[in-house]
Coordinates of C-alpha atoms in Angstrom, one line a residue:
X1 CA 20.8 -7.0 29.7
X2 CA 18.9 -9.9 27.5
X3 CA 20.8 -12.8 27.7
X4 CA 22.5 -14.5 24.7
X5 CA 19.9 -17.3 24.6
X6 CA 17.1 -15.2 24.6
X7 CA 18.2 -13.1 22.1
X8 CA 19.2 -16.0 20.0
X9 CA 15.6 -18.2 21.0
X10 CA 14.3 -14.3 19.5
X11 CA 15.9 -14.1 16.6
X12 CA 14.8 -17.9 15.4
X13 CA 11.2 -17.6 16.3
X14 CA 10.6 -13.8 15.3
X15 CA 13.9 -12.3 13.1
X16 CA 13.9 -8.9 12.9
X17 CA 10.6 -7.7 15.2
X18 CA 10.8 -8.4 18.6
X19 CA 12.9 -6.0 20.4
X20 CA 11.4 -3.4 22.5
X21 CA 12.8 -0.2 24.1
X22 CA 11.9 2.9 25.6
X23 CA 12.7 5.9 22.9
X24 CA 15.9 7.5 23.5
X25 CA 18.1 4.5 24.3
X26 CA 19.6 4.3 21.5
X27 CA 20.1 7.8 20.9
X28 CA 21.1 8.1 23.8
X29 CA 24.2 5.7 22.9
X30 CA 24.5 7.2 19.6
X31 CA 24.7 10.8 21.0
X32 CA 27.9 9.6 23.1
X33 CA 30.2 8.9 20.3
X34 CA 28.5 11.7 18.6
X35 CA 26.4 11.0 16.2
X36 CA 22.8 12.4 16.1
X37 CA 20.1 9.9 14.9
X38 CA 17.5 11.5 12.4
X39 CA 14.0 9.7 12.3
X40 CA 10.2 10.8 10.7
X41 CA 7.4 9.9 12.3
X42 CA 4.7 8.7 9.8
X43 CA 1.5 6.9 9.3
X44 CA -0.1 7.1 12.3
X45 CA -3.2 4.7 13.8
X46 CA -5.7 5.6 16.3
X47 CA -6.9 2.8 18.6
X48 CA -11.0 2.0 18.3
X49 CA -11.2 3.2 21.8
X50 CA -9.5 6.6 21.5
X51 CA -6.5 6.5 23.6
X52 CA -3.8 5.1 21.8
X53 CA -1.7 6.4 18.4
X54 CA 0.8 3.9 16.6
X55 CA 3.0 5.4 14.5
X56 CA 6.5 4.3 12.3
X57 CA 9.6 5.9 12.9
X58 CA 11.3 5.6 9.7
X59 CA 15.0 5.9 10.7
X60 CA 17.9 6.8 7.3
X61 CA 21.2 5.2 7.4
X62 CA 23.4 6.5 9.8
X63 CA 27.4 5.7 10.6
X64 CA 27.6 3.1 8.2
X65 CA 24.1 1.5 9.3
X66 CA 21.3 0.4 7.4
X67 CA 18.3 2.0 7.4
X68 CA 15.6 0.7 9.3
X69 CA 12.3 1.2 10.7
X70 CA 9.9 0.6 14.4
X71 CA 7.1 0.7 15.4
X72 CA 6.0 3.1 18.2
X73 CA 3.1 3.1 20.6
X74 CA 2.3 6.5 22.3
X75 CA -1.3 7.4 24.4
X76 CA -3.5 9.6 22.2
X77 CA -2.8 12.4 25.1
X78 CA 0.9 12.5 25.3
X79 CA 3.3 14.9 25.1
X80 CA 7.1 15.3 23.7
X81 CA 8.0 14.3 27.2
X82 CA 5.8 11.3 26.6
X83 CA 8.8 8.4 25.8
X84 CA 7.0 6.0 23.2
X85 CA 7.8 2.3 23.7
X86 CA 8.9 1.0 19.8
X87 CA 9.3 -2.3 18.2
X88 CA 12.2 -2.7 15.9
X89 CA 11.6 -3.6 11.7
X90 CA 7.4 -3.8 12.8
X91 CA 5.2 -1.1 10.8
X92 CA 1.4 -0.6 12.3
X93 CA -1.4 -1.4 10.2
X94 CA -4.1 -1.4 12.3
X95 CA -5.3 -1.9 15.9
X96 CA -7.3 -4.6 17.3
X97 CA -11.1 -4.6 17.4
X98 CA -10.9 -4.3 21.2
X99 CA -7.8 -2.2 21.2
X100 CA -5.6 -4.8 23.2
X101 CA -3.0 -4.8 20.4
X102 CA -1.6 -3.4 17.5
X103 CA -1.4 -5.6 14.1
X104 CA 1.8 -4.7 11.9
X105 CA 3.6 -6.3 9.0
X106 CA 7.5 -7.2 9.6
X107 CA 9.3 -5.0 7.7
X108 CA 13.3 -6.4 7.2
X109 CA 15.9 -3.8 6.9
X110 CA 16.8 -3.0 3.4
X111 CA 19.7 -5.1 2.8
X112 CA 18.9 -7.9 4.7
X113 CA 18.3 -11.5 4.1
X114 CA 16.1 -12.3 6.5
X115 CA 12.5 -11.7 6.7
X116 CA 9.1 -12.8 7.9
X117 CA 7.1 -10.4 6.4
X118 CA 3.5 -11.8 8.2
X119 CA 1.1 -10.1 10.4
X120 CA 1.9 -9.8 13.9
X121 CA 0.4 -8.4 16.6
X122 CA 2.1 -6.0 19.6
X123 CA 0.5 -6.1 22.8
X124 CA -0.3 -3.1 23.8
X125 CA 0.4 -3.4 27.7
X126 CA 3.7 -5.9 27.2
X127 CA 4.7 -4.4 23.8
X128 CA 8.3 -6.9 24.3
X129 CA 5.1 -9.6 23.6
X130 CA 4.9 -9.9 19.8
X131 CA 2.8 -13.0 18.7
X132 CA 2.0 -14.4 15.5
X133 CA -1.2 -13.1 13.7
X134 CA -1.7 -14.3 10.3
X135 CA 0.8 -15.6 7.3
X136 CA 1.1 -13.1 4.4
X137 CA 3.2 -12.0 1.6
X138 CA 4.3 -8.8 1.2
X139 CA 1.2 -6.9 1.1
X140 CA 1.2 -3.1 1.4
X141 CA -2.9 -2.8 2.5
X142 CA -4.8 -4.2 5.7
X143 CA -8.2 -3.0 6.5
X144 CA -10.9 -4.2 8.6
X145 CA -14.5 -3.8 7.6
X146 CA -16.8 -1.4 8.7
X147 CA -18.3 -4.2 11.2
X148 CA -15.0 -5.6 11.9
X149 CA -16.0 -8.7 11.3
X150 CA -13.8 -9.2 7.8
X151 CA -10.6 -8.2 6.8
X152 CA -9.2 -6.8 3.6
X153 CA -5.4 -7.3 2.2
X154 CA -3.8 -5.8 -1.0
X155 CA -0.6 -8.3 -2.0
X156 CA 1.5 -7.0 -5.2
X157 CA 2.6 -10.1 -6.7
X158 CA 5.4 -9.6 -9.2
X159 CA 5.6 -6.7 -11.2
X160 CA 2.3 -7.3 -13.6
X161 CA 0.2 -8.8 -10.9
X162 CA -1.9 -7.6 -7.6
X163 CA -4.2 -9.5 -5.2
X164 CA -7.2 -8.2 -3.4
X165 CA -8.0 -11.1 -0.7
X166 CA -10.7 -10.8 1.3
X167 CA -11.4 -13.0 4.6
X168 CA -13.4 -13.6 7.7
X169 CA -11.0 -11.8 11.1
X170 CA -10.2 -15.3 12.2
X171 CA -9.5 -17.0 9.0
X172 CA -7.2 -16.9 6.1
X173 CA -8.3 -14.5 3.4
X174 CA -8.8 -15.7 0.0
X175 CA -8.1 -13.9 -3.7
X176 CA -11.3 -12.0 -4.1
X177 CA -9.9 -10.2 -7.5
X178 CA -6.4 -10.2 -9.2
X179 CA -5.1 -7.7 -11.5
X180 CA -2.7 -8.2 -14.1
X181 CA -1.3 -8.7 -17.5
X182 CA -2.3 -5.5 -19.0
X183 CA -4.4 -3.9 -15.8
X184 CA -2.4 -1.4 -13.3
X185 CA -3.8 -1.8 -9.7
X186 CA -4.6 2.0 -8.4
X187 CA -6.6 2.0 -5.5
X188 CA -8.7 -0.5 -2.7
X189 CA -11.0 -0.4 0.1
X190 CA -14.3 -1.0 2.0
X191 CA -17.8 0.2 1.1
X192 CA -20.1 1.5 3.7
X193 CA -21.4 -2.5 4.4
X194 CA -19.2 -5.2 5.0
X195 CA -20.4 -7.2 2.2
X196 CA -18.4 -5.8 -0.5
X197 CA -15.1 -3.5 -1.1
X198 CA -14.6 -1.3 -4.5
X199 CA -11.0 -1.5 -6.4
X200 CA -9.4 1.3 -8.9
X201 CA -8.2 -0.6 -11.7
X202 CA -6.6 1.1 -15.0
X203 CA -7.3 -0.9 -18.2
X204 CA -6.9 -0.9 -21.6
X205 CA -9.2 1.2 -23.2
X206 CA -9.6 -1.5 -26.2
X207 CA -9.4 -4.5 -24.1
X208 CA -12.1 -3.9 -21.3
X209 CA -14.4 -6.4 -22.1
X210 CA -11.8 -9.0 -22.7
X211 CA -11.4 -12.2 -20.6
X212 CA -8.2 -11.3 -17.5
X213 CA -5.1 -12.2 -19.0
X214 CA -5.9 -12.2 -22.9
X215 CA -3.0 -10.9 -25.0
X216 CA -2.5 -7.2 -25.8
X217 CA 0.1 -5.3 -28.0
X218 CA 2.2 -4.2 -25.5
X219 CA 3.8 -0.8 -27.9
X220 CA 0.0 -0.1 -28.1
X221 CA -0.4 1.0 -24.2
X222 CA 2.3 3.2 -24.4
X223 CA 1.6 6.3 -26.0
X224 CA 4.7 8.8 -27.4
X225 CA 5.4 11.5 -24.9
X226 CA 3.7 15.0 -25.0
X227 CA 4.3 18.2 -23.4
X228 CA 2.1 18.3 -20.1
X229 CA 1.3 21.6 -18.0
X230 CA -0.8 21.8 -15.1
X231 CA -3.8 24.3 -14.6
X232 CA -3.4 26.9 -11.6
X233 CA -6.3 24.3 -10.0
X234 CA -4.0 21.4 -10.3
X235 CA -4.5 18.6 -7.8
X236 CA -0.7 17.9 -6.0
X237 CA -1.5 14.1 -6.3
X238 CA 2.1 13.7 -8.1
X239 CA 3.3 16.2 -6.2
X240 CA 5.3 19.0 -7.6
X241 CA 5.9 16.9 -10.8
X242 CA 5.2 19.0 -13.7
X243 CA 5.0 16.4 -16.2
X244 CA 7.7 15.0 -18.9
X245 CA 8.1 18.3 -20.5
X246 CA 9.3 18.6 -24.3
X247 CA 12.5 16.9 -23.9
X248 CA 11.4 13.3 -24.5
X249 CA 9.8 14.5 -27.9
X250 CA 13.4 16.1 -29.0
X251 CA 15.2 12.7 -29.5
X252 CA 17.3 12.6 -32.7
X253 CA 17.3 16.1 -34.9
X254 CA 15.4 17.5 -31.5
X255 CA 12.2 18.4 -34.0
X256 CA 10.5 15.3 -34.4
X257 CA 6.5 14.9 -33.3
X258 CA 6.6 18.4 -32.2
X259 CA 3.9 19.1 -34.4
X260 CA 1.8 16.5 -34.0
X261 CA -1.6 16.4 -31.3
X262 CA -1.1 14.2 -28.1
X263 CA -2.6 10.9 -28.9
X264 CA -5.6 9.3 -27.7
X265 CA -5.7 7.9 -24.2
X266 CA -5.1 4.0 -24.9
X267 CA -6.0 2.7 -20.9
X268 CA -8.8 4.5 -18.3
X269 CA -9.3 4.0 -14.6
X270 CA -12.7 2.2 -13.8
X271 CA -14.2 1.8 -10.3
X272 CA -15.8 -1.7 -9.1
X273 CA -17.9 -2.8 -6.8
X274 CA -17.1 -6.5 -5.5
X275 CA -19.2 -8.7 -3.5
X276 CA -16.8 -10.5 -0.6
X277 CA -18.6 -13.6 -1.5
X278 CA -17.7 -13.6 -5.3
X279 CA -20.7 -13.1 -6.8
X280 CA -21.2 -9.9 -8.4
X281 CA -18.4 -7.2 -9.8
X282 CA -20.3 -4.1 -10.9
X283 CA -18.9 -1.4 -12.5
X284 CA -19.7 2.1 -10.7
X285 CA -17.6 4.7 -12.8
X286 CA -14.7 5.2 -14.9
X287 CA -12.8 8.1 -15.6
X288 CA -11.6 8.2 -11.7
X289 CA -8.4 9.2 -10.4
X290 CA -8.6 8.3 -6.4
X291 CA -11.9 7.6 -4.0
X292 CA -12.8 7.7 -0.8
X293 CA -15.8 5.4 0.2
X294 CA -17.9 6.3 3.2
X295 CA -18.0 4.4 6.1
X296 CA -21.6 5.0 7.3
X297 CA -23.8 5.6 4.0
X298 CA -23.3 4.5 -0.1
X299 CA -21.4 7.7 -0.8
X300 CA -18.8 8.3 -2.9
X301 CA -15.6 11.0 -2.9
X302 CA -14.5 10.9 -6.7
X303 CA -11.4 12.8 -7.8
X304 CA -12.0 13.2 -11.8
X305 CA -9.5 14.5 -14.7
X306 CA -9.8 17.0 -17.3
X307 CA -7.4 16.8 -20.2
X308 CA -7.3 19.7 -22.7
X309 CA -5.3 20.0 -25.4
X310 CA -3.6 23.2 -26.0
X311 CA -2.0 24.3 -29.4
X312 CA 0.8 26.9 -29.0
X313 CA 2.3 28.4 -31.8
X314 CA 6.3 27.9 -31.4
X315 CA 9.3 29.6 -32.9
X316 CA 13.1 29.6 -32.9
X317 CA 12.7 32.2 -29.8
X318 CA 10.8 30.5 -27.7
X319 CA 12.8 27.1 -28.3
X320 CA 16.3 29.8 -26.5
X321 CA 17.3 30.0 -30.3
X322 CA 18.2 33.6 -31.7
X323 CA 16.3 35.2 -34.9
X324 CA 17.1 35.3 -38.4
X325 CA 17.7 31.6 -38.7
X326 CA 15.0 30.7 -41.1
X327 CA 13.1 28.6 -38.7
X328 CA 10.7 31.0 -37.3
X329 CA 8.0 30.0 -38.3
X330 CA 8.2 26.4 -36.6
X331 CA 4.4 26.2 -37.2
X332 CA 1.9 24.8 -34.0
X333 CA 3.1 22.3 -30.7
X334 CA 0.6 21.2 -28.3
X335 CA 0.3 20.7 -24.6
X336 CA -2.1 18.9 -21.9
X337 CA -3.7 21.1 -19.6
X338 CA -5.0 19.2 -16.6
X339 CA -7.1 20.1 -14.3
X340 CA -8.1 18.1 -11.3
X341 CA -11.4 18.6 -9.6
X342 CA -14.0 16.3 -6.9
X343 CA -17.6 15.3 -7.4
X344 CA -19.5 13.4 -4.9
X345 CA -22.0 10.6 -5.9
X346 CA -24.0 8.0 -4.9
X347 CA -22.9 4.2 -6.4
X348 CA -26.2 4.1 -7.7
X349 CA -25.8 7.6 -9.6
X350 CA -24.9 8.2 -13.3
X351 CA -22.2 10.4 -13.5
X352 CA -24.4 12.8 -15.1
X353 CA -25.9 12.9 -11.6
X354 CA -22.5 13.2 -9.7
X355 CA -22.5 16.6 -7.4
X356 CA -18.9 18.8 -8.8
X357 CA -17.5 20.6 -5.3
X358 CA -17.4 24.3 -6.8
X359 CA -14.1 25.5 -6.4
X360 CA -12.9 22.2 -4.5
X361 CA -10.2 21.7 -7.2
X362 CA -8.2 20.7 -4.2
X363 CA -4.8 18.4 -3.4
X364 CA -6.7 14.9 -2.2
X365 CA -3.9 13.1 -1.9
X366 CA -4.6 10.5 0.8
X367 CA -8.0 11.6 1.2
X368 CA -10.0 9.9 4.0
X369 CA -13.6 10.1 5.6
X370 CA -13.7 10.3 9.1
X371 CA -15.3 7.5 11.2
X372 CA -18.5 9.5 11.5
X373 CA -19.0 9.9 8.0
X374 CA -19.0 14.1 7.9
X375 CA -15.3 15.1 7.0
X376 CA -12.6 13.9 4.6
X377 CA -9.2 14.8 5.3
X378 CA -6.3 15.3 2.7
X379 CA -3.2 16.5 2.3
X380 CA -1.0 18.7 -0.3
X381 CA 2.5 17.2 0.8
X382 CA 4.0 20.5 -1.9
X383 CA 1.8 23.0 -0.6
X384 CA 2.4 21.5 3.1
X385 CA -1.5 21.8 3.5
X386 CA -3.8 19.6 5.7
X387 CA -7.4 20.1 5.5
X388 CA -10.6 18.6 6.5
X389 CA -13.3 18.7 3.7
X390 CA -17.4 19.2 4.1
X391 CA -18.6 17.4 0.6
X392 CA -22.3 17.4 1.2
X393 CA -21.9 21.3 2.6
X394 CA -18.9 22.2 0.9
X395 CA -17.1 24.6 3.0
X396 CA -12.7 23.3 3.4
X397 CA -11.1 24.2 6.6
X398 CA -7.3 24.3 6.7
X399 CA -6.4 22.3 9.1
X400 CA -2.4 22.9 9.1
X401 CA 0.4 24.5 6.6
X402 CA 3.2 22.7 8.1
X403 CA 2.4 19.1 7.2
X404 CA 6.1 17.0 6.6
X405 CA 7.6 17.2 3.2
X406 CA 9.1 13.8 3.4
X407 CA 5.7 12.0 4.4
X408 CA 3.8 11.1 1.1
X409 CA 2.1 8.3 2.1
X410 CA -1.8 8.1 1.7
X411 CA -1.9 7.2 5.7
X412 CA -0.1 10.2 7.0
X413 CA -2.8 11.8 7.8
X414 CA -5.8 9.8 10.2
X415 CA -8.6 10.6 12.2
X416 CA -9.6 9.7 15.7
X417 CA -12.4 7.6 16.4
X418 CA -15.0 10.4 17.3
X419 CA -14.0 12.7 14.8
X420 CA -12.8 15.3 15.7
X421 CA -8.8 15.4 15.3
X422 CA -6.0 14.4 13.6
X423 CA -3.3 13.6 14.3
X424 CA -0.3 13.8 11.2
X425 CA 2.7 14.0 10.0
X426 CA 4.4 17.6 10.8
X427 CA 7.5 19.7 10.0
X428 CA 8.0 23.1 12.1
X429 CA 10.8 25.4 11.6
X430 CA 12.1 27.4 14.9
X431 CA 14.5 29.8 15.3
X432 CA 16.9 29.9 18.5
X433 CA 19.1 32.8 18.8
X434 CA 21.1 32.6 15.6
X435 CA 20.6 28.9 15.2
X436 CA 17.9 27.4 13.3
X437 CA 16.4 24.4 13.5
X438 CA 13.5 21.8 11.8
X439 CA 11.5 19.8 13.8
X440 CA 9.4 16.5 12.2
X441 CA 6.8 14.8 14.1
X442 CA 3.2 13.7 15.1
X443 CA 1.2 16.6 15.5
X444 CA -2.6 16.2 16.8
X445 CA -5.1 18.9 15.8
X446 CA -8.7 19.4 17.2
X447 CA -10.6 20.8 14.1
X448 CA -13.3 22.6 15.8
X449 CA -11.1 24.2 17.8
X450 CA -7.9 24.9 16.2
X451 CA -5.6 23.6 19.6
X452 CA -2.7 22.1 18.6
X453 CA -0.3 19.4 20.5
X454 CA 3.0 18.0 19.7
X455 CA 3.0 14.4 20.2
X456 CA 6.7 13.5 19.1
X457 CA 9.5 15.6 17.9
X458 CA 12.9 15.4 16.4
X459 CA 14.6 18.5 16.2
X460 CA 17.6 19.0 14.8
X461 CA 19.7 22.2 13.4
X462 CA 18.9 23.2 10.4
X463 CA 21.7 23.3 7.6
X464 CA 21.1 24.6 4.6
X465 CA 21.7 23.1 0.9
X466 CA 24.1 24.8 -1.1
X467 CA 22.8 26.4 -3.7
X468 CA 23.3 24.9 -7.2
X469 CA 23.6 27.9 -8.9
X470 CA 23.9 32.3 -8.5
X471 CA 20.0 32.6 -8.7
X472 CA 18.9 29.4 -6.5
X473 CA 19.3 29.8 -2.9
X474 CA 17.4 27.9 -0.1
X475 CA 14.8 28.0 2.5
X476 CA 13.5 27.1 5.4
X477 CA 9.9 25.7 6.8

């Protein structure tokens, strides 16, 4: 048992993000009044040297609780019997250069009013030793660069504002580029040297050229609504998410605009290259919907857009009306058809020069090189697809079909150092007897081989939704 002072000299110096136990405690607690805890294991982060995984177990709220989260440190060979040691309301960015510890922002429990969201680092051998790293924000990015030498954040300032701050490892990062007023941040990260990082930004289409912060119109970046429909190539980065449909456009009588072509896009997403040291931002290519950036050579990822507009001739009968009501002939409606697909380029390269991935229409959400610069990785969280992707040859092996539902983020999915496997996010379903039962957790995968390994688990029996109507039953993974 810690003793009152300690807990209390904890609690002043480091709220919320100091106290360490060996998985199952608390379960273990919980399971004797009988309750059973629920947790997803997500994000996971590979040490430099290969032999540790730090992950966040994302816990809901249980018997009156709030929510909260940990962060768990597991060796890269473990097994379900492995116990991970976890530190409470701390979620793993990144490890170390020299793998001694694990850097993680301080994440408070929703609800609470105390916080000190800065960077701390975990020791890896005395994970109880939590010390103080760097004072930030709130950012929702940390990356080191490819010589680990600098280090990148991404801090969301307010609603209309973002920060990219770039800094040396040992020093205080400073604002490198902001976006806001009328600019959406998308997307951030390193370029193959450590002298500069590239940012997604979306921007006004008529306001590109215009000094950061002038004035805009704001009813003119915000087009009416228009039916949208995917292609059978669509990419999943929205996942399942088939658009706004034809029932924002049905306001009032229910008729009006239904005959009128989509407007004209009014923002685009552009792709700059920045120079750490604030002297040079270069435009590389617009028209881009997420990027991966390798990490050994200038090469770029790209996942573009193709919008077509569709015109479909609608009537009373295909609105659910009945015939004979004098409105058949309705005349024309139109709907987006878009269609995902990946190119590969060189920064350098015009986009007339980009390289399209035949038949790689493919779900990149999250998409990530590996550290040897041959494979990206992805994953198709409504598909429950991993896969590890070949751009310069091409060829897409399916790593996994049983990749978690409930783990979105870009960072579910990472490699190890050499290359070789990943380890992500999983969901298995398992049948005992007449019992079933869903399983979440890490699962590491050698893709030259195929071996699998279950690194954590959380099983739990598997109770179906009730259905919501006669023809809508359920399943299972």
């Amino acid at each position: 048992m810690r003793s009152t002072l300690v807990l209390a000299l904890l609690a002043l110096l480091a709220p919320l993000a100091v106290l360490a136990q060996q998985d199952g405690e608390y379960e273990a607690a919980l399971a004797k009044v009988g309750i059973v805890q629920q947790f997803t294991d997500v994000n996971p982060v590979w040490s430099p040297d290969g032999k540790w995984i730090a992950f966040t177990r994302t816990v809901p709220p249980n018997a009156g609780k709030l929510p909260y989260i940990r962060a768990g440190i597991v060796p890269a060979d473990a097994t379900v019997d492995t116990k991970p040691v976890f530190v409470y309301n701390m979620e793993p960015v990144a490890w170390l250069p020299d793998s001694s510890g694990v850097i993680a922002f301080n994440r408070a429990p929703q609800g609470s009013k105390t916080i000190v969201p800065d960077l701390w680092v975990i020791d890896r051998q005395d994970p109880k030793k939590v010390t103080f790293f760097m004072h930030v924000g709130n950012p929702n990015l940390f990356q080191y660069s490819p010589d680990r030498e600098k280090i990148m954040l991404v801090e969301p300032r307010g609603a209309n504002m973002t920060e990219v701050l770039v800094g040396s490892k040992d020093g205080e990062p400073r604002t490198l580029y902001a976006v806001r007023d009328n600019e959406k941040f998308i997307q951030a990260g390193w370029t193959d040297k450590s002298d500069a990082v590239w940012v997604i930004v979306e921007v006004p289409i008529a306001v590109e050229t215009m000094a950061v912060g002038t004035p805009i119109a704001a009813e003119a970046l915000v087009p009416p609504p228009v039916s949208v429909m995917r292609s059978s190539e669509e990419s999943m980065m929205e996942g399942s998410d088939m658009g706004p449909g034809m029932e924002p456009g049905m306001e009032g009588s229910g008729m009006e605009g239904m005959n009128q072509p989509p407007p004209e896009p009014t923002t685009k997403k552009v792709l700059y290259m920045l120079a750490t040291d604030g002297s040079s931002k270069r435009k590389i290519a617009e028209g881009v919907e997420f990027a991966a950036w390798s990490p050994t050579e200038p090469l770029i990822l790209m996942q573009r857009r193709d919008i077509k507009v569709v015109k479909v001739e609608t009537t009373m009968m295909d609105m659910g009306g009945s015939g004979g009501s004098g409105m058949e002939g309705m005349g024309p409606s139109y709907q987006q058809v878009i269609t995902d697909y990946m190119v590969l380029r060189k920064p350098d390269d015009s986009q007339a020069q980009e390289k399209k991935l035949a038949g790689q229409a493919l779900a990149v959400s999250g998409g990530r090189w590996s550290p040897t610069g041959v494979l990206v990785s992805g994953q198709a969280p409504a598909e429950r697809h991993v896969f590890a992707l070949n751009p310069k040859s091409g060829p897409v092996l399916e790593v996994a079909q049983d990749f978690d539902t409930e783990a979105k983020d870009l960072r579910s999915v990472c490699w190890s150092p050499d290359g070789t496997k990943l380890v992500y996010s999983g969901l298995l379903g398992k049948a005992r007897g007449a019992d079933r039962y869903i399983t979440h957790g890490l699962l590491v995968r050698d893709v030259q081989t195929g071996e699998q390994r279950m690194l954590t688990e959380n099983t739990n029996k598997y109770e179906p939704p009730k259905p919501t109507s006669m023809y809508q039953g359920s399943s299972m993974p």
